[in-house]
Amino acid sequence: MPPAPALLLANAPLTLVASGCLAAAVAVAGLLLLWMATAPRPDHLLPGELERDRRRLLRKRSAAYRWFEPVVDALGEFFRAAFPGSVAALEKDLLLVEPPAPRDPIERWHPEEYLAVRQVEGLGAGLAILFVIGGILDPVIGLVLALPIALVVPWVSASGVRSRANRYRILVRARLAMVIDLMALMLEADATIYQCVTTVAVENKGQPIGELFSVLADSIRRSVPQDEALRRMAEMIDDPDMNELVFTLTATGQSSGLRDILKAMTGPIRTKRIQHLERASEQAKVNITFPAMIIMCACLLIVGAVFALPAMTGSP
């Protein structure tokens, strides 16, 4: 049997070839990523000025989108084709909470774009884990840890968006009765609906409902028909009480009876709010009770083990 140095020299060409191939692959991947990050974007091929402005704003906000926009577009088409139900369900929630405020009214993610950006970020996190854990422990362990993280990041992000959107709707619902009262008082002083909307936006600045009415006022100011702007707001928030308010404003217009109708709406809305609070209180009790039961069961097992172990082992 030849000595170990002889075996090492015999395998040296194969090792050098493998190392060279690996280095070439890393260099090609790095050059591809560099080209992708620095290549000019064909904005002149986009359908309109609004779409060009939207993408420009998103590039400023998201580094992953700015560097990997071609990959995001390709992954977005895959998500829309493979998961149409999830993409459609995510769309309304994204309108409310992503990107975070402050933002321009046109600075909106398409749901497939959002999932694709989070997938790119998940792949980056997965590769980092693979290199770190694989280098320290074992490549197989690194792959086992990295692969689930890379795959679940988009769906975890989508779940977080849904939770934040539900909280957003709760905050809107909490102030809706006061907003309707304010509009009724202004109509009693012969204000127009646009003036009511603008005042609501100013008086609720920093609140979710103030952001909604600010977008509504901006749409009307941009010559969007008032009824269409109201319907867009109702579709954005997707709440029964808001739908009722929008239906009332679009059906009655600037009629003299609108003030009385708005005053009559606030009572049921406040009752619904109390019911929502009571339901949330009961749910909070359940959420507190379940962890307490788990802790109690663990304590019982510990106490029971003190008596069960001596009996099982036969020791005194």
Short mmCIF file of C-alpha atoms in Angstrom, two decimals:
data_model
loop_
_atom_site.label_atom_id
_atom_site.label_comp_id
_atom_site.label_asym_id
_atom_site.label_seq_id
_atom_site.Cartn_x
_atom_site.Cartn_y
_atom_site.Cartn_z
CA MET A 1 0.00 0.00 0.00
CA PRO A 2 1.51 3.36 -1.00
CA PRO A 3 2.18 5.82 1.83
CA ALA A 4 -0.19 8.70 2.59
CA PRO A 5 1.97 11.39 0.91
CA ALA A 6 1.94 9.38 -2.31
CA LEU A 7 -1.88 9.11 -2.21
CA LEU A 8 -2.13 12.86 -1.60
CA LEU A 9 0.09 13.61 -4.58
CA ALA A 10 -1.87 11.18 -6.75
CA ASN A 11 -5.18 12.91 -5.90
CA ALA A 12 -3.72 16.43 -6.16
CA PRO A 13 -4.85 17.06 -9.79
CA LEU A 14 -8.41 16.01 -8.97
CA THR A 15 -8.44 18.26 -5.89
CA LEU A 16 -7.10 21.18 -7.87
CA VAL A 17 -9.72 20.68 -10.60
CA ALA A 18 -12.54 20.54 -8.03
CA SER A 19 -11.25 23.63 -6.26
CA GLY A 20 -10.93 25.47 -9.55
CA CYS A 21 -14.46 24.55 -10.59
CA LEU A 22 -15.82 25.72 -7.23
CA ALA A 23 -13.91 29.01 -7.45
CA ALA A 24 -15.13 29.55 -11.01
CA ALA A 25 -18.75 28.87 -9.97
CA VAL A 26 -18.47 31.34 -7.07
CA ALA A 27 -16.91 33.95 -9.37
CA VAL A 28 -19.63 33.51 -12.01
CA ALA A 29 -22.36 33.74 -9.35
CA GLY A 30 -20.76 36.88 -7.91
CA LEU A 31 -20.46 38.51 -11.34
CA LEU A 32 -24.08 37.59 -12.12
CA LEU A 33 -25.28 39.16 -8.87
CA LEU A 34 -23.15 42.26 -9.51
CA TRP A 35 -24.56 42.61 -13.03
CA MET A 36 -28.09 42.13 -11.75
CA ALA A 37 -27.63 44.80 -9.06
CA THR A 38 -26.07 47.39 -11.38
CA ALA A 39 -27.91 46.73 -14.66
CA PRO A 40 -30.21 49.56 -15.81
CA ARG A 41 -33.92 48.90 -15.38
CA PRO A 42 -36.05 49.13 -18.54
CA ASP A 43 -38.54 51.58 -17.04
CA HIS A 44 -39.46 52.88 -20.49
CA LEU A 45 -41.17 49.53 -21.13
CA LEU A 46 -43.46 49.85 -18.11
CA PRO A 47 -47.16 50.55 -18.81
CA GLY A 48 -47.36 54.09 -17.41
CA GLU A 49 -45.90 56.91 -15.32
CA LEU A 50 -47.63 55.70 -12.13
CA GLU A 51 -46.02 52.27 -12.44
CA ARG A 52 -42.59 53.86 -13.00
CA ASP A 53 -43.04 56.04 -9.91
CA ARG A 54 -44.24 53.08 -7.85
CA ARG A 55 -41.19 51.01 -8.69
CA ARG A 56 -38.86 53.94 -8.11
CA LEU A 57 -40.27 54.43 -4.60
CA LEU A 58 -40.06 50.71 -3.78
CA ARG A 59 -36.43 50.60 -4.91
CA LYS A 60 -35.60 53.34 -2.43
CA ARG A 61 -37.36 51.49 0.39
CA SER A 62 -36.23 47.89 -0.23
CA ALA A 63 -32.60 46.94 -0.92
CA ALA A 64 -33.61 43.40 -1.94
CA TYR A 65 -36.02 44.78 -4.53
CA ARG A 66 -33.48 47.33 -5.77
CA TRP A 67 -30.71 44.75 -6.26
CA PHE A 68 -32.73 41.75 -7.45
CA GLU A 69 -35.64 43.31 -9.32
CA PRO A 70 -35.39 40.91 -12.32
CA VAL A 71 -35.43 37.92 -9.96
CA VAL A 72 -38.34 39.44 -8.02
CA ASP A 73 -40.34 39.84 -11.24
CA ALA A 74 -39.71 36.22 -12.24
CA LEU A 75 -40.52 34.87 -8.76
CA GLY A 76 -43.62 37.08 -8.64
CA GLU A 77 -45.00 35.44 -11.78
CA PHE A 78 -44.33 32.04 -10.21
CA PHE A 79 -46.15 32.93 -6.98
CA ARG A 80 -49.17 34.32 -8.86
CA ALA A 81 -49.42 31.21 -11.04
CA ALA A 82 -48.74 28.66 -8.27
CA PHE A 83 -50.60 30.24 -5.32
CA PRO A 84 -53.44 32.42 -6.74
CA GLY A 85 -55.60 32.08 -3.60
CA SER A 86 -52.84 33.17 -1.22
CA VAL A 87 -51.87 36.07 -3.47
CA ALA A 88 -55.48 37.31 -3.70
CA ALA A 89 -55.97 37.04 0.08
CA LEU A 90 -52.78 39.00 0.74
CA GLU A 91 -53.65 41.89 -1.58
CA LYS A 92 -56.12 43.76 0.66
CA ASP A 93 -53.98 43.34 3.77
CA LEU A 94 -50.91 44.73 1.98
CA LEU A 95 -52.81 47.88 1.01
CA LEU A 96 -53.25 48.70 4.70
CA VAL A 97 -49.87 48.01 6.28
CA GLU A 98 -47.14 47.66 3.62
CA PRO A 99 -44.98 49.57 3.09
CA PRO A 100 -45.07 51.07 6.60
CA ALA A 101 -46.02 54.73 6.95
CA PRO A 102 -44.95 57.35 6.00
CA ARG A 103 -45.49 56.47 2.36
CA ASP A 104 -46.69 57.93 -0.89
CA PRO A 105 -50.23 56.90 -1.95
CA ILE A 106 -48.83 55.09 -5.01
CA GLU A 107 -46.08 53.32 -3.02
CA ARG A 108 -47.76 49.91 -2.90
CA TRP A 109 -46.54 46.34 -3.14
CA HIS A 110 -48.23 43.91 -5.46
CA PRO A 111 -48.82 40.75 -3.40
CA GLU A 112 -46.72 38.54 -5.68
CA GLU A 113 -43.89 41.11 -5.52
CA TYR A 114 -44.01 41.16 -1.73
CA LEU A 115 -43.81 37.35 -1.52
CA ALA A 116 -40.97 37.32 -4.06
CA VAL A 117 -38.95 39.94 -2.14
CA ARG A 118 -39.39 37.99 1.09
CA GLN A 119 -38.35 34.82 -0.75
CA VAL A 120 -35.14 36.53 -1.92
CA GLU A 121 -34.45 37.65 1.65
CA GLY A 122 -35.19 34.13 2.89
CA LEU A 123 -32.75 32.64 0.39
CA GLY A 124 -30.10 35.09 1.58
CA ALA A 125 -30.71 34.12 5.21
CA GLY A 126 -30.67 30.43 4.27
CA LEU A 127 -27.33 30.75 2.47
CA ALA A 128 -25.82 32.59 5.43
CA ILE A 129 -26.97 29.84 7.80
CA LEU A 130 -25.69 27.17 5.41
CA PHE A 131 -22.20 28.70 5.26
CA VAL A 132 -21.95 29.44 8.99
CA ILE A 133 -23.47 26.23 10.40
CA GLY A 134 -22.04 24.11 7.60
CA GLY A 135 -18.58 25.51 8.18
CA ILE A 136 -18.69 25.14 11.96
CA LEU A 137 -20.58 21.85 12.35
CA ASP A 138 -21.46 19.92 9.21
CA PRO A 139 -22.73 20.85 5.70
CA VAL A 140 -25.67 18.44 6.03
CA ILE A 141 -26.77 20.04 9.32
CA GLY A 142 -26.42 23.47 7.74
CA LEU A 143 -28.58 22.41 4.78
CA VAL A 144 -31.24 20.88 7.05
CA LEU A 145 -31.47 24.15 9.01
CA ALA A 146 -31.18 26.52 6.04
CA LEU A 147 -33.70 24.94 3.67
CA PRO A 148 -36.82 25.30 5.88
CA ILE A 149 -35.90 28.89 6.75
CA ALA A 150 -35.44 29.80 3.09
CA LEU A 151 -38.84 28.29 2.18
CA VAL A 152 -41.05 29.53 5.02
CA VAL A 153 -39.96 33.19 5.17
CA PRO A 154 -42.55 34.41 2.57
CA TRP A 155 -45.43 32.68 4.34
CA VAL A 156 -44.38 33.81 7.80
CA SER A 157 -44.19 37.36 6.45
CA ALA A 158 -47.65 37.01 4.88
CA SER A 159 -49.05 35.82 8.22
CA GLY A 160 -47.50 38.84 9.93
CA VAL A 161 -49.07 41.16 7.35
CA ARG A 162 -52.47 39.59 8.01
CA SER A 163 -52.13 40.08 11.77
CA ARG A 164 -51.08 43.73 11.37
CA ALA A 165 -53.94 44.37 8.94
CA ASN A 166 -56.46 42.97 11.44
CA ARG A 167 -55.07 45.27 14.14
CA TYR A 168 -55.31 48.17 11.68
CA ARG A 169 -59.01 47.42 11.07
CA ILE A 170 -59.65 47.25 14.81
CA LEU A 171 -58.10 50.70 15.29
CA VAL A 172 -60.19 52.10 12.43
CA ARG A 173 -63.36 50.63 13.89
CA ALA A 174 -62.56 52.09 17.32
CA ARG A 175 -62.60 55.69 16.04
CA LEU A 176 -65.26 55.39 13.36
CA ALA A 177 -68.18 56.55 15.53
CA MET A 178 -66.31 59.72 16.53
CA VAL A 179 -65.46 60.39 12.87
CA ILE A 180 -69.13 60.09 11.88
CA ASP A 181 -70.11 62.48 14.69
CA LEU A 182 -67.54 65.00 13.44
CA MET A 183 -68.85 64.75 9.88
CA ALA A 184 -72.44 65.21 11.07
CA LEU A 185 -71.48 68.35 13.01
CA MET A 186 -69.67 69.80 10.01
CA LEU A 187 -72.60 69.05 7.71
CA GLU A 188 -74.82 70.89 10.17
CA ALA A 189 -72.53 73.91 9.59
CA ASP A 190 -73.07 73.57 5.80
CA ALA A 191 -69.66 72.02 5.07
CA THR A 192 -69.16 69.92 1.94
CA ILE A 193 -68.26 66.23 2.06
CA TYR A 194 -64.75 67.06 0.83
CA GLN A 195 -64.31 69.54 3.69
CA CYS A 196 -65.53 66.88 6.13
CA VAL A 197 -63.06 64.35 4.73
CA THR A 198 -60.16 66.82 4.93
CA THR A 199 -61.00 67.77 8.51
CA VAL A 200 -61.23 64.12 9.57
CA ALA A 201 -57.78 63.50 8.03
CA VAL A 202 -56.28 66.48 9.90
CA GLU A 203 -57.93 65.75 13.26
CA ASN A 204 -56.92 62.06 13.16
CA LYS A 205 -53.37 62.55 11.92
CA GLY A 206 -51.16 59.66 12.99
CA GLN A 207 -54.11 57.29 13.33
CA PRO A 208 -55.05 54.58 10.80
CA ILE A 209 -58.41 56.17 10.08
CA GLY A 210 -56.66 59.49 9.52
CA GLU A 211 -54.40 57.83 6.95
CA LEU A 212 -57.44 56.38 5.15
CA PHE A 213 -59.19 59.73 4.96
CA SER A 214 -55.95 61.44 3.94
CA VAL A 215 -55.68 59.09 0.95
CA LEU A 216 -59.38 59.73 0.23
CA ALA A 217 -58.89 63.51 0.30
CA ASP A 218 -55.79 63.22 -1.91
CA SER A 219 -57.72 61.12 -4.44
CA ILE A 220 -60.56 63.67 -4.61
CA ARG A 221 -58.02 66.47 -4.95
CA ARG A 222 -56.50 64.61 -7.93
CA SER A 223 -59.89 64.80 -9.68
CA VAL A 224 -60.92 61.21 -8.93
CA PRO A 225 -64.75 61.15 -8.76
CA GLN A 226 -65.88 61.35 -5.15
CA ASP A 227 -68.05 58.21 -5.26
CA GLU A 228 -65.25 56.19 -6.85
CA ALA A 229 -62.74 57.39 -4.25
CA LEU A 230 -65.14 56.41 -1.46
CA ARG A 231 -65.64 52.96 -2.95
CA ARG A 232 -61.87 52.48 -3.18
CA MET A 233 -61.55 53.31 0.50
CA ALA A 234 -64.28 50.80 1.37
CA GLU A 235 -62.55 48.09 -0.66
CA MET A 236 -59.23 48.91 1.01
CA ILE A 237 -60.46 48.56 4.59
CA ASP A 238 -63.07 45.83 3.89
CA ASP A 239 -65.05 46.48 7.09
CA PRO A 240 -68.89 46.28 7.38
CA ASP A 241 -69.22 49.57 9.30
CA MET A 242 -67.01 51.42 6.83
CA ASN A 243 -68.97 49.89 3.96
CA GLU A 244 -72.18 51.21 5.52
CA LEU A 245 -70.71 54.71 5.86
CA VAL A 246 -69.49 54.74 2.25
CA PHE A 247 -72.83 53.45 0.99
CA THR A 248 -74.63 56.22 2.90
CA LEU A 249 -72.33 58.93 1.52
CA THR A 250 -72.57 57.69 -2.07
CA ALA A 251 -76.33 57.05 -1.99
CA THR A 252 -77.44 60.30 -0.37
CA GLY A 253 -74.78 62.69 -1.73
CA GLN A 254 -74.97 66.21 -0.28
CA SER A 255 -78.66 65.94 0.62
CA SER A 256 -80.15 67.70 3.61
CA GLY A 257 -80.99 64.43 5.36
CA LEU A 258 -77.43 63.13 5.35
CA ARG A 259 -76.65 64.76 8.70
CA ASP A 260 -79.55 62.98 10.44
CA ILE A 261 -78.64 59.66 8.84
CA LEU A 262 -75.07 59.95 10.09
CA LYS A 263 -76.23 60.79 13.61
CA ALA A 264 -78.46 57.71 13.60
CA MET A 265 -75.54 55.49 12.52
CA THR A 266 -73.31 56.18 15.52
CA GLY A 267 -75.48 54.38 18.09
CA PRO A 268 -75.33 50.90 16.46
CA ILE A 269 -71.62 51.34 15.69
CA ARG A 270 -70.86 52.10 19.36
CA THR A 271 -72.91 49.05 20.38
CA LYS A 272 -70.93 46.89 17.96
CA ARG A 273 -67.70 48.29 19.38
CA ILE A 274 -68.72 47.29 22.91
CA GLN A 275 -69.59 43.81 21.64
CA HIS A 276 -66.19 43.54 19.94
CA LEU A 277 -64.47 44.58 23.18
CA GLU A 278 -66.41 41.99 25.18
CA ARG A 279 -65.53 39.30 22.65
CA ALA A 280 -61.86 40.31 22.77
CA SER A 281 -61.96 40.19 26.58
CA GLU A 282 -63.32 36.64 26.53
CA GLN A 283 -60.68 35.61 24.00
CA ALA A 284 -57.97 37.10 26.20
CA LYS A 285 -59.20 34.97 29.12
CA VAL A 286 -58.88 31.86 26.95
CA ASN A 287 -55.40 32.88 25.81
CA ILE A 288 -54.32 33.29 29.45
CA THR A 289 -55.97 30.08 30.67
CA PHE A 290 -54.33 27.75 28.15
CA PRO A 291 -50.68 28.54 29.11
CA ALA A 292 -51.67 28.37 32.77
CA MET A 293 -53.06 24.86 32.25
CA ILE A 294 -49.82 23.75 30.56
CA ILE A 295 -47.76 25.09 33.49
CA MET A 296 -50.10 23.38 35.98
CA CYS A 297 -49.76 20.04 34.17
CA ALA A 298 -45.97 20.37 34.18
CA CYS A 299 -46.00 21.08 37.92
CA LEU A 300 -48.22 18.02 38.54
CA LEU A 301 -45.82 15.85 36.54
CA ILE A 302 -42.88 17.11 38.61
CA VAL A 303 -44.70 16.46 41.89
CA GLY A 304 -45.88 13.04 40.70
CA ALA A 305 -42.36 12.08 39.60
CA VAL A 306 -41.12 12.49 43.19
CA PHE A 307 -43.38 9.60 44.26
CA ALA A 308 -43.37 7.58 41.02
CA LEU A 309 -39.60 7.29 40.48
CA PRO A 310 -38.81 5.57 43.83
CA ALA A 311 -41.65 3.10 43.20
CA MET A 312 -40.41 2.34 39.66
CA THR A 313 -36.75 1.93 40.67
CA GLY A 314 -37.44 0.09 43.92
CA SER A 315 -35.34 2.52 45.92
CA PRO A 316 -36.63 3.88 49.28
#
